[in-house]
Amino acid sequence: MTTNPSSLHKFLNETQKKPSRMLSQNFLIDKNIIHKFVSIANLSSDSVVLEIGPGSGAITRAILDTGACVIAVEKDKTLAKELPTQLPSSKLQVIEGDILDLDLDTILPKDKKIKVISNLPFKITSPIFGKFFPLHHKVETLTVIIQKDVAQRVQAKHNTKAFSSLTVFTHFYTNILKSFDISSNCYFPKPDVKTCAIQFELKKPPLENSASFFEIVRSSFKHRRKMISSSLDLPTQMVRDKLSALGLPALARPENLNLDNWLDFYSSLEEGLNA
């Protein structure tokens, strides 16, 4: 079981494998942290888990110990080949491939919501959010390990520097349930960044037409130091009047609006443009 330095090094030597920086391979080696991480996912024998990037299988084993079924998607050919050997189980299915390229309809159960668990490769955090957050009808929760600065952004309050279009996107699609920091000493090799475990509960979004909503949000945050009325390709006074009518500062910057404010502002803009 690769939950300590000696067993991980033995595994890597046996498989002639070196952690890949390109694939952001930083393996968790602290057994207590692994079990704390898996425990917040609230798994049972009825759970179906999609694990992204199982790596050496330490988290996978902890998931299997709960009785849950695991669909593990691993991009690294060596690790994908070794995982079934390391963890022989009828409840484990290993798929070699890039999760961002896979058609989820071909690998997920048709009649049951799944839970996603992953020590996410840092380079694909945002694309993973983009792919999975809208899938409330297929996915119950995402319990993932991400960079701490990203965790701070998705949890940020409005009127703070950390509040961003990513924050709005996250709040639009999810509720954040739990989070805790993880020391770099819990990994091999140690990551260059601080990390955080965080759990997202997916929810039905408040709007069906999300594309035009996020076009407005992202256009505003693209120039976050500017006022919203100066960032959008819309009549300045109209934008200011809409903000004022909602009880918001006419000269508001994008981080001054929380999700509900953004939804109200977008609705008001739609009414004005369609009038």
XYZ file of N, CA and C in Angstrom:
825
model
N 0.852 -1.198 0.000
C 0.000 0.000 0.000
C 0.884 1.243 0.000
N 0.715 2.110 -0.988
C 1.636 3.240 -1.156
C 1.182 4.458 -0.372
N 1.111 4.326 0.949
C 0.710 5.453 1.781
C 1.822 5.885 2.720
N 3.060 5.540 2.382
C 4.211 6.053 3.121
C 5.388 6.078 2.153
N 6.457 6.838 2.485
C 7.564 6.981 1.544
C 8.198 5.665 1.113
N 8.411 4.732 2.058
C 9.113 3.500 1.705
C 8.306 2.641 0.736
N 6.991 2.509 0.987
C 6.173 1.685 0.099
C 6.006 2.340 -1.263
N 5.940 3.686 -1.289
C 5.834 4.363 -2.577
C 7.107 4.200 -3.385
N 8.253 4.377 -2.731
C 9.528 4.212 -3.441
C 9.661 2.778 -3.965
N 9.214 1.801 -3.176
C 9.266 0.411 -3.622
C 8.402 0.225 -4.861
N 7.205 0.795 -4.826
C 6.299 0.706 -5.975
C 6.917 1.361 -7.206
N 7.493 2.545 -7.028
C 8.077 3.260 -8.163
C 9.283 2.503 -8.724
N 10.069 1.892 -7.838
C 11.223 1.101 -8.300
C 10.773 -0.140 -9.062
N 9.749 -0.812 -8.533
C 9.270 -2.031 -9.179
C 8.685 -1.752 -10.555
N 8.067 -0.605 -10.697
C 7.442 -0.268 -11.980
C 8.355 0.586 -12.859
N 9.581 0.874 -12.333
C 10.530 1.725 -13.048
C 9.879 3.045 -13.461
N 9.172 3.608 -12.515
C 8.383 4.802 -12.754
C 8.929 5.988 -11.967
N 9.037 7.130 -12.614
C 9.392 8.370 -11.941
C 8.203 9.321 -12.019
N 7.903 10.039 -10.933
C 6.795 10.995 -10.979
C 6.991 12.004 -12.107
N 5.942 12.222 -12.865
C 6.004 13.112 -14.022
C 5.565 14.518 -13.649
N 6.450 15.496 -13.860
C 6.083 16.893 -13.633
C 5.042 17.340 -14.655
N 5.147 16.800 -15.876
C 4.208 17.169 -16.934
C 2.781 16.781 -16.569
N 2.635 15.643 -15.859
C 1.317 15.180 -15.446
C 0.960 15.607 -14.019
N 1.792 16.483 -13.439
C 1.558 16.980 -12.067
C 1.404 15.835 -11.078
N 2.304 14.859 -11.141
C 2.209 13.688 -10.268
C 2.898 13.949 -8.930
N 2.089 14.290 -7.945
C 2.534 14.438 -6.558
C 1.670 13.494 -5.735
N 2.256 12.371 -5.291
C 1.490 11.305 -4.658
C 1.314 11.562 -3.163
N 0.087 11.408 -2.676
C -0.164 11.506 -1.238
C 0.435 10.295 -0.529
N 1.169 10.528 0.553
C 1.807 9.428 1.271
C 1.440 9.415 2.753
N 0.547 10.305 3.173
C 0.123 10.371 4.571
C -1.209 9.636 4.718
N -1.171 8.491 5.406
C -2.351 7.635 5.535
C -3.499 8.361 6.213
N -3.202 9.156 7.237
C -4.263 9.862 7.957
C -4.963 10.885 7.071
N -4.179 11.608 6.264
C -4.757 12.604 5.363
C -5.592 11.922 4.284
N -5.092 10.799 3.770
C -5.842 10.060 2.746
C -7.215 9.648 3.276
N -7.252 9.116 4.490
C -8.523 8.669 5.057
C -9.420 9.851 5.434
N -8.823 10.948 5.866
C -9.620 12.141 6.153
C -10.247 12.667 4.869
N -9.455 12.664 3.805
C -9.927 13.133 2.498
C -11.085 12.272 1.988
N -10.908 10.964 2.021
C -11.946 10.058 1.523
C -13.189 10.102 2.415
N -12.992 10.295 3.711
C -14.127 10.258 4.644
C -15.116 11.394 4.395
N -14.643 12.561 3.927
C -15.573 13.679 3.726
C -16.472 13.451 2.508
N -16.147 12.435 1.704
C -16.995 12.121 0.549
C -18.232 11.318 0.948
N -18.271 10.842 2.206
C -19.436 10.101 2.726
C -19.826 8.939 1.812
N -18.898 8.016 1.641
C -19.122 6.881 0.751
C -19.755 5.708 1.489
N -20.399 4.845 0.717
C -20.960 3.613 1.252
C -20.863 2.536 0.180
N -21.349 1.357 0.483
C -21.298 0.263 -0.484
C -22.194 0.522 -1.688
N -23.084 1.503 -1.578
C -23.955 1.866 -2.700
C -23.357 2.933 -3.602
N -22.223 3.498 -3.200
C -21.635 4.611 -3.947
C -20.889 4.126 -5.188
N -20.956 4.945 -6.228
C -20.129 4.760 -7.416
C -19.231 5.989 -7.533
N -17.931 5.753 -7.541
C -16.957 6.840 -7.533
C -16.205 6.881 -8.857
N -16.097 8.064 -9.424
C -15.182 8.302 -10.535
C -13.934 8.938 -9.951
N -12.823 8.213 -9.996
C -11.567 8.774 -9.503
C -10.733 9.211 -10.689
N -10.344 10.477 -10.676
C -9.530 11.039 -11.748
C -8.072 11.010 -11.320
N -7.237 10.315 -12.097
C -5.816 10.243 -11.800
C -5.504 9.487 -10.525
N -5.806 8.198 -10.466
C -5.555 7.427 -9.233
C -4.080 7.260 -8.888
N -3.199 7.433 -9.860
C -1.767 7.359 -9.581
C -1.339 6.011 -9.056
N -0.722 6.010 -7.879
C -0.213 4.771 -7.287
C -1.288 3.962 -6.567
N -2.492 4.522 -6.448
C -3.613 3.767 -5.894
C -3.883 3.923 -4.411
N -3.184 4.829 -3.731
C -3.384 4.976 -2.287
C -4.795 5.456 -1.961
N -5.273 6.460 -2.686
C -6.631 6.954 -2.463
C -7.643 5.914 -2.948
N -7.319 5.261 -4.051
C -8.207 4.228 -4.598
C -8.470 3.142 -3.570
N -7.423 2.692 -2.892
C -7.581 1.641 -1.885
C -8.493 2.114 -0.752
N -8.303 3.357 -0.320
C -9.145 3.882 0.764
C -10.603 3.966 0.325
N -10.846 4.280 -0.950
C -12.214 4.311 -1.471
C -12.799 2.903 -1.490
N -12.026 1.949 -1.989
C -12.493 0.562 -2.054
C -12.791 0.009 -0.667
N -12.039 0.457 0.329
C -12.249 -0.011 1.700
C -13.625 0.383 2.241
N -14.252 1.394 1.634
C -15.595 1.797 2.063
C -16.671 0.905 1.446
N -16.277 0.062 0.488
C -17.234 -0.786 -0.211
C -17.748 -0.190 -1.499
N -17.314 1.040 -1.808
C -17.783 1.714 -3.018
C -17.170 1.092 -4.277
N -17.873 1.238 -5.395
C -17.331 0.860 -6.702
C -16.531 2.040 -7.252
N -15.430 1.749 -7.941
C -14.546 2.804 -8.436
C -14.326 2.646 -9.933
N -14.574 3.739 -10.644
C -14.168 3.856 -12.039
C -12.968 4.797 -12.028
N -11.779 4.249 -12.261
C -10.547 5.035 -12.162
C -10.034 5.357 -13.561
N -9.868 6.641 -13.841
C -9.371 7.077 -15.145
C -7.953 7.611 -14.965
N -6.997 6.935 -15.616
C -5.579 7.274 -15.458
C -4.937 7.510 -16.826
N -4.322 8.672 -16.980
C -3.677 9.026 -18.253
C -2.332 8.342 -18.418
N -1.625 8.108 -17.310
C -0.301 7.492 -17.346
C -0.434 6.004 -17.668
N 0.154 5.560 -18.775
C -0.001 4.178 -19.233
C 0.540 3.166 -18.222
N 1.698 3.476 -17.644
C 2.302 2.551 -16.682
C 1.427 2.367 -15.460
N 0.942 3.481 -14.916
C 0.107 3.406 -13.711
C -1.249 2.764 -14.008
N -1.815 3.048 -15.164
C -3.092 2.439 -15.534
C -2.968 0.929 -15.643
N -1.821 0.469 -16.135
C -1.581 -0.973 -16.279
C -1.352 -1.632 -14.926
N -0.676 -0.938 -14.013
C -0.301 -1.521 -12.729
C -1.435 -1.526 -11.707
N -2.345 -0.576 -11.811
C -3.356 -0.413 -10.758
C -4.193 -1.676 -10.512
N -4.696 -2.347 -11.548
C -5.471 -3.566 -11.273
C -4.639 -4.668 -10.620
N -3.327 -4.660 -10.892
C -2.445 -5.646 -10.262
C -2.238 -5.328 -8.790
N -2.062 -4.052 -8.496
C -1.862 -3.614 -7.116
C -3.135 -3.754 -6.288
N -4.278 -3.535 -6.934
C -5.556 -3.543 -6.225
C -6.572 -4.437 -6.943
N -6.349 -5.745 -6.932
C -7.304 -6.637 -7.590
C -8.656 -6.601 -6.883
N -9.688 -6.177 -7.597
C -11.017 -6.054 -6.992
C -12.066 -6.036 -8.087
N -13.162 -6.739 -7.841
C -14.272 -6.729 -8.796
C -14.991 -5.387 -8.808
N -14.693 -4.555 -7.807
C -15.339 -3.240 -7.724
C -14.477 -2.131 -8.340
N -13.378 -2.495 -8.968
C -12.490 -1.513 -9.581
C -12.451 -1.704 -11.093
N -12.740 -0.612 -11.804
C -12.600 -0.577 -13.257
C -11.587 0.509 -13.593
N -10.537 0.148 -14.310
C -9.498 1.108 -14.670
C -9.598 1.423 -16.153
N -9.634 2.708 -16.462
C -9.690 3.164 -17.848
C -8.461 4.015 -18.126
N -7.693 3.629 -19.126
C -6.537 4.430 -19.515
C -7.001 5.518 -20.474
N -6.732 6.757 -20.122
C -7.142 7.845 -20.998
C -7.121 9.180 -20.288
N -7.367 10.225 -21.047
C -7.427 11.593 -20.537
C -8.881 11.910 -20.212
N -9.173 12.200 -18.962
C -10.543 12.438 -18.528
C -11.185 13.580 -19.309
N -10.391 14.538 -19.751
C -10.945 15.678 -20.475
C -11.386 15.308 -21.888
N -10.860 14.196 -22.400
C -11.219 13.753 -23.754
C -12.314 12.693 -23.762
N -12.582 12.097 -22.610
C -13.529 10.982 -22.554
C -14.976 11.454 -22.615
N -15.802 10.691 -23.321
C -17.245 10.901 -23.320
C -17.794 10.227 -22.068
N -18.213 11.015 -21.101
C -18.638 10.473 -19.809
C -19.850 9.554 -19.944
N -20.673 9.771 -20.946
C -21.847 8.921 -21.130
C -21.468 7.471 -21.398
N -20.243 7.262 -21.882
C -19.819 5.895 -22.200
C -19.245 5.162 -20.996
N -18.941 5.881 -19.911
C -18.313 5.217 -18.763
C -19.099 5.332 -17.466
N -20.060 6.253 -17.406
C -20.810 6.445 -16.163
C -22.113 5.648 -16.184
N -22.593 5.223 -15.017
C -23.875 4.510 -14.962
C -25.011 5.404 -15.437
N -26.015 4.792 -16.048
C -27.131 5.557 -16.611
C -28.161 5.941 -15.560
N -28.278 5.139 -14.509
C -29.391 5.292 -13.575
C -28.962 5.697 -12.166
N -27.747 6.223 -12.022
C -27.256 6.535 -10.675
C -26.290 7.701 -10.720
N -26.446 8.622 -9.786
C -25.487 9.711 -9.668
C -24.185 9.181 -9.078
N -23.087 9.726 -9.546
C -21.780 9.316 -9.039
C -21.184 10.397 -8.154
N -20.083 10.031 -7.494
C -19.271 10.999 -6.754
C -17.882 11.010 -7.377
N -17.358 12.205 -7.584
C -16.016 12.355 -8.150
C -15.035 12.610 -7.012
N -13.930 11.871 -7.028
C -12.862 12.061 -6.038
C -11.545 12.130 -6.790
N -10.699 13.091 -6.427
C -9.425 13.188 -7.136
C -8.427 14.068 -6.409
N -7.177 13.598 -6.412
C -6.043 14.467 -6.137
C -5.704 15.057 -7.497
N -6.347 16.169 -7.830
C -6.338 16.670 -9.203
C -4.952 17.124 -9.666
N -4.553 16.735 -10.868
C -3.375 17.362 -11.474
C -3.637 18.864 -11.580
N -2.732 19.674 -11.048
C -2.985 21.107 -10.929
C -3.283 21.780 -12.266
N -2.679 21.276 -13.343
C -2.816 21.920 -14.649
C -4.226 21.800 -15.219
N -5.008 20.855 -14.725
C -6.330 20.661 -15.323
C -7.465 21.019 -14.375
N -7.165 21.731 -13.300
C -8.210 22.069 -12.321
C -9.362 22.836 -12.966
N -9.065 23.921 -13.665
C -10.129 24.729 -14.272
C -10.898 23.963 -15.344
N -10.215 23.241 -16.247
C -10.973 22.436 -17.222
C -11.863 21.370 -16.573
N -11.399 20.787 -15.469
C -12.230 19.799 -14.762
C -13.487 20.465 -14.209
N -13.320 21.630 -13.601
C -14.489 22.365 -13.101
C -15.453 22.658 -14.250
N -14.900 23.091 -15.372
C -15.741 23.422 -16.515
C -16.498 22.224 -17.049
N -15.886 21.055 -16.993
C -16.523 19.839 -17.511
C -17.550 19.263 -16.546
N -17.245 19.297 -15.242
C -18.081 18.575 -14.285
C -19.109 19.432 -13.558
N -18.842 20.693 -13.297
C -19.780 21.509 -12.525
C -21.189 21.552 -13.125
N -21.342 21.588 -14.453
C -22.706 21.625 -15.007
C -23.448 20.291 -14.943
N -22.830 19.223 -14.448
C -23.419 17.881 -14.533
C -24.166 17.469 -13.265
N -24.996 18.354 -12.731
C -25.713 18.043 -11.494
C -26.635 16.837 -11.656
N -27.068 16.558 -12.873
C -27.964 15.424 -13.116
C -27.207 14.098 -13.138
N -25.868 14.138 -13.203
C -25.050 12.922 -13.227
C -24.125 12.796 -12.018
N -23.741 13.934 -11.452
C -22.723 13.952 -10.397
C -23.298 14.583 -9.129
N -23.115 13.887 -8.014
C -23.606 14.394 -6.730
C -22.612 15.358 -6.104
N -21.367 14.929 -5.959
C -20.337 15.762 -5.338
C -19.003 15.600 -6.044
N -18.159 16.618 -5.924
C -16.749 16.531 -6.276
C -15.954 16.765 -5.008
N -15.137 15.799 -4.638
C -14.252 15.925 -3.480
C -12.837 15.850 -4.040
N -12.151 16.992 -4.055
C -10.885 17.076 -4.794
C -9.826 17.821 -3.999
N -8.586 17.568 -4.371
C -7.449 18.304 -3.825
C -6.945 19.245 -4.912
N -6.874 20.525 -4.586
C -6.482 21.537 -5.557
C -5.480 22.497 -4.924
N -4.956 23.391 -5.732
C -4.044 24.408 -5.215
C -4.795 25.310 -4.233
N -4.109 25.697 -3.170
C -4.771 26.499 -2.139
C -5.233 27.845 -2.676
N -4.461 28.443 -3.592
C -4.871 29.750 -4.118
C -6.159 29.631 -4.936
N -6.348 28.488 -5.618
C -7.600 28.263 -6.346
C -8.740 28.054 -5.352
N -8.474 27.297 -4.282
C -9.486 27.079 -3.243
C -9.921 28.402 -2.621
N -8.978 29.303 -2.425
C -9.304 30.612 -1.858
C -10.176 31.416 -2.819
N -9.913 31.284 -4.110
C -10.705 32.025 -5.099
C -12.132 31.502 -5.182
N -12.307 30.176 -5.183
C -13.667 29.650 -5.323
C -14.495 29.892 -4.065
N -13.822 30.066 -2.916
C -14.537 30.306 -1.659
C -14.616 31.783 -1.291
N -14.083 32.648 -2.130
C -13.963 34.068 -1.794
C -15.324 34.743 -1.628
N -15.347 35.744 -0.774
C -16.524 36.588 -0.603
C -16.420 37.777 -1.553
N -17.574 38.301 -1.966
C -17.527 39.488 -2.819
C -16.953 40.666 -2.032
N -16.507 41.647 -2.732
C -15.807 42.807 -2.152
C -14.404 42.457 -1.656
N -13.842 41.346 -2.145
C -12.459 40.976 -1.828
C -11.685 40.794 -3.127
N -10.369 40.878 -3.037
C -9.521 40.764 -4.233
C -9.586 39.360 -4.838
N -9.831 38.356 -3.997
C -9.843 36.972 -4.484
C -11.112 36.644 -5.263
N -12.157 37.452 -5.099
C -13.423 37.195 -5.789
C -13.239 37.413 -7.284
N -13.640 36.412 -8.079
C -13.353 36.441 -9.515
C -14.488 35.802 -10.298
N -14.326 35.754 -11.618
C -15.332 35.081 -12.445
C -15.383 33.598 -12.103
N -14.253 33.010 -11.666
C -14.253 31.616 -11.239
C -15.122 31.434 -9.999
N -15.110 32.406 -9.100
C -15.952 32.355 -7.907
C -17.423 32.350 -8.304
N -17.792 33.239 -9.208
C -19.178 33.318 -9.666
C -19.582 32.003 -10.332
N -18.693 31.470 -11.169
C -18.938 30.202 -11.862
C -19.164 29.073 -10.852
N -18.331 29.020 -9.835
C -18.436 27.984 -8.803
C -19.739 28.090 -8.030
N -20.088 29.290 -7.595
C -21.307 29.495 -6.823
C -22.561 29.257 -7.667
N -22.451 29.485 -8.968
C -23.561 29.283 -9.894
C -23.956 27.811 -9.956
N -22.943 26.932 -9.908
C -23.185 25.505 -10.108
C -23.088 24.647 -8.848
N -22.496 25.167 -7.769
C -22.224 24.305 -6.617
C -22.441 25.005 -5.284
N -22.555 24.173 -4.257
C -22.412 24.617 -2.872
C -21.111 24.005 -2.347
N -20.313 24.785 -1.653
C -19.076 24.270 -1.073
C -19.381 23.774 0.340
N -19.104 22.484 0.568
C -19.488 21.864 1.836
C -18.360 21.858 2.861
N -17.185 21.397 2.463
C -16.090 21.229 3.417
C -14.759 21.530 2.745
N -13.766 21.886 3.557
C -12.410 22.056 3.037
C -11.406 21.975 4.181
N -10.182 21.554 3.855
C -9.089 21.585 4.835
C -7.763 21.624 4.093
N -6.782 22.275 4.715
C -5.456 22.416 4.114
C -4.661 21.123 4.256
N -3.745 20.900 3.314
C -2.874 19.730 3.349
C -1.426 20.197 3.258
N -0.600 19.735 4.184
C 0.814 20.115 4.192
C 1.550 19.481 3.020
N 2.551 20.189 2.512
C 3.370 19.651 1.416
C 4.155 18.419 1.863
N 4.331 18.255 3.185
C 5.044 17.083 3.710
C 4.255 15.785 3.526
N 2.998 15.910 3.124
C 2.144 14.722 2.941
C 2.288 14.119 1.546
N 3.192 14.683 0.731
C 3.340 14.247 -0.656
C 4.756 13.763 -0.960
N 4.841 12.954 -1.990
C 6.110 12.699 -2.667
C 5.865 12.742 -4.165
N 6.661 13.539 -4.889
C 7.524 14.589 -4.361
C 6.692 15.749 -3.804
N 7.339 16.591 -2.987
C 6.621 17.718 -2.422
C 6.230 18.696 -3.534
N 4.978 19.131 -3.564
C 4.572 20.110 -4.584
C 5.175 21.483 -4.296
N 5.270 22.291 -5.340
C 5.809 23.639 -5.195
C 4.753 24.620 -4.697
N 3.519 24.159 -4.597
C 2.419 25.027 -4.180
C 1.713 24.429 -2.966
N 0.978 25.256 -2.236
C 0.169 24.785 -1.125
C -1.123 24.184 -1.678
N -1.643 23.184 -0.969
C -2.837 22.500 -1.462
C -3.949 22.471 -0.427
N -5.139 22.147 -0.912
C -6.319 22.151 -0.061
C -7.300 21.105 -0.580
N -7.891 20.335 0.328
C -8.983 19.432 -0.040
C -10.284 20.213 0.075
N -11.170 20.020 -0.899
C -12.416 20.779 -0.902
C -13.529 19.931 -1.513
N -14.720 20.074 -0.976
C -15.855 19.297 -1.467
C -16.935 20.218 -2.012
N -17.350 19.938 -3.248
C -18.406 20.685 -3.915
C -19.653 19.808 -4.048
N -20.795 20.356 -3.700
C -22.075 19.694 -3.948
C -22.692 20.356 -5.176
N -22.931 19.577 -6.218
C -23.484 20.140 -7.434
C -24.974 20.417 -7.264
N -25.442 21.483 -7.890
C -26.847 21.870 -7.777
C -27.361 22.325 -9.139
N -28.674 22.350 -9.271
C -29.276 22.850 -10.501
C -28.988 24.336 -10.616
N -28.427 24.790 -11.731
C -28.070 26.209 -11.849
C -29.305 27.101 -11.915
N -29.171 28.353 -11.522
C -30.325 29.260 -11.474
C -30.793 29.754 -12.836
N -29.980 29.555 -13.877
C -30.356 29.978 -15.230
C -30.100 28.850 -16.213
N -30.942 28.763 -17.232
C -30.691 27.799 -18.295
C -29.709 28.365 -19.313
N -29.852 29.635 -19.618
C -28.987 30.271 -20.609
C -27.725 30.797 -19.939
N -26.841 29.879 -19.561
C -25.652 30.283 -18.807
C -24.595 30.936 -19.689
N -24.567 30.604 -20.975
C -23.508 31.117 -21.852
C -23.517 32.640 -21.917
N -24.686 33.236 -22.139
C -24.757 34.695 -22.239
C -24.531 35.356 -20.876
N -24.956 34.665 -19.802
C -24.709 35.196 -18.456
C -23.211 35.286 -18.190
N -22.490 34.197 -18.479
C -21.057 34.207 -18.192
C -20.268 35.078 -19.168
N -20.825 35.333 -20.323
C -20.174 36.283 -21.231
C -20.129 37.667 -20.609
N -21.230 38.041 -19.948
C -21.280 39.329 -19.243
C -20.318 39.331 -18.060
N -20.346 38.265 -17.276
C -19.498 38.181 -16.082
C -18.027 38.221 -16.462
N -17.626 37.403 -17.420
C -16.210 37.326 -17.799
C -15.730 38.609 -18.463
N -16.603 39.239 -19.235
C -16.222 40.516 -19.854
C -15.946 41.566 -18.792
N -16.727 41.527 -17.722
C -16.529 42.489 -16.631
C -15.241 42.206 -15.874
N -14.985 40.934 -15.547
C -13.794 40.592 -14.771
C -12.515 40.655 -15.599
N -12.648 40.681 -16.901
C -11.460 40.809 -17.757
C -10.749 42.123 -17.476
N -11.513 43.104 -17.045
C -10.942 44.416 -16.676
C -11.412 44.735 -15.260
N -11.021 43.903 -14.307
C -11.597 43.973 -12.968
C -11.296 45.283 -12.251
N -10.272 46.014 -12.670
C -9.964 47.284 -12.016
C -10.848 48.406 -12.546
N -11.543 48.117 -13.636
C -12.452 49.108 -14.198
C -13.855 48.917 -13.615
N -14.649 49.951 -13.732
C -16.054 49.840 -13.368
C -16.762 48.955 -14.385
N -17.812 48.267 -13.941
C -18.570 47.402 -14.847
C -19.098 48.202 -16.025
N -19.532 49.405 -15.768
C -20.097 50.251 -16.821
C -19.067 50.613 -17.890
N -17.781 50.512 -17.542
C -16.722 50.812 -18.513
C -16.209 49.556 -19.201
N -16.500 48.395 -18.617
C -15.955 47.145 -19.150
C -16.841 46.517 -20.223
N -18.135 46.725 -20.105
C -19.066 46.078 -21.027
C -19.290 46.913 -22.275
N -19.526 46.218 -23.368
C -19.780 46.897 -24.639
C -21.257 47.265 -24.728
N -21.659 48.081 -23.762
C -23.043 48.523 -23.648
C -23.040 50.009 -23.264
N -24.140 50.702 -23.503
C -24.189 52.125 -23.127
C -23.867 52.324 -21.648
N -22.895 53.161 -21.379
C -22.413 53.355 -20.011
C -23.521 53.765 -19.054
N -24.320 54.743 -19.452
C -25.355 55.240 -18.553
C -26.429 54.200 -18.297
N -26.727 53.387 -19.317
C -27.730 52.338 -19.133
C -27.266 51.345 -18.067
N -25.991 50.952 -18.143
C -25.446 50.002 -17.175
C -25.490 50.600 -15.777
N -25.121 51.845 -15.661
C -25.134 52.493 -14.346
C -26.546 52.611 -13.795
N -27.492 52.918 -14.669
C -28.888 53.026 -14.230
C -29.412 51.675 -13.748
N -29.046 50.599 -14.455
C -29.480 49.267 -14.065
C -28.917 48.890 -12.691
N -27.652 49.197 -12.470
C -27.024 48.902 -11.182
C -27.704 49.691 -10.059
N -27.930 50.967 -10.299
C -28.560 51.823 -9.287
C -29.964 51.345 -8.960
N -30.711 50.929 -9.976
C -32.089 50.466 -9.763
C -32.135 49.211 -8.901
N -31.039 48.460 -8.871
C -30.956 47.251 -8.051
C -30.386 47.529 -6.666
N -30.143 48.804 -6.377
C -29.582 49.170 -5.084
C -28.090 48.963 -5.000
N -27.436 48.855 -6.155
C -25.989 48.656 -6.221
C -25.315 49.957 -6.632
N -24.028 50.124 -6.282
C -23.335 51.349 -6.684
C -23.271 51.467 -8.207
N -23.603 52.617 -8.714
C -23.552 52.837 -10.165
C -22.140 52.659 -10.701
N -21.145 52.924 -9.853
C -19.740 52.818 -10.267
C -19.101 51.515 -9.767
N -19.924 50.498 -9.569
C -19.439 49.225 -9.016
C -18.420 48.565 -9.933
N -17.454 47.896 -9.291
C -16.515 47.039 -10.005
C -17.027 45.589 -9.894
N -16.516 44.701 -10.749
C -17.098 43.346 -10.788
C -17.065 42.588 -9.470
N -16.019 42.784 -8.653
C -15.938 42.039 -7.393
C -16.913 42.555 -6.337
N -17.597 43.688 -6.619
C -18.558 44.232 -5.660
C -19.904 43.516 -5.701
N -20.143 42.689 -6.708
C -21.412 41.986 -6.866
C -21.263 40.516 -6.489
N -22.149 40.017 -5.629
C -22.161 38.581 -5.351
C -22.982 37.866 -6.426
N -23.139 36.555 -6.317
C -23.850 35.809 -7.357
C -25.271 36.320 -7.553
N -26.004 36.527 -6.466
C -27.386 37.006 -6.594
C -27.429 38.368 -7.279
N -26.483 39.246 -6.949
C -26.405 40.550 -7.603
C -26.169 40.403 -9.101
N -25.255 39.497 -9.458
C -24.954 39.268 -10.872
C -26.176 38.740 -11.609
N -26.908 37.841 -10.987
C -28.108 37.288 -11.619
C -29.164 38.363 -11.822
N -29.356 39.208 -10.815
C -30.333 40.295 -10.924
C -29.898 41.298 -11.992
N -28.618 41.620 -12.014
C -28.086 42.574 -12.987
C -28.252 42.037 -14.406
N -27.927 40.749 -14.596
C -28.061 40.133 -15.911
C -29.523 40.137 -16.357
N -30.430 39.796 -15.447
C -31.858 39.792 -15.771
C -32.338 41.183 -16.166
N -31.845 42.185 -15.450
C -32.224 43.571 -15.745
C -31.690 43.994 -17.116
N -30.461 43.576 -17.428
C -29.887 43.894 -18.745
C -30.693 43.248 -19.860
N -31.075 41.988 -19.653
C -31.869 41.273 -20.667
C -33.188 41.985 -20.926
N -33.843 42.427 -19.859
C -35.109 43.124 -20.007
C -34.915 44.421 -20.779
N -33.837 45.143 -20.461
C -33.569 46.403 -21.127
C -33.237 46.220 -22.591
N -32.458 45.187 -22.928
C -32.047 44.976 -24.314
C -33.172 44.408 -25.155
N -34.110 43.695 -24.494
C -35.216 43.089 -25.237
C -36.465 43.967 -25.282
N -36.393 45.101 -24.557
C -37.568 45.986 -24.511
C -37.823 46.662 -25.856
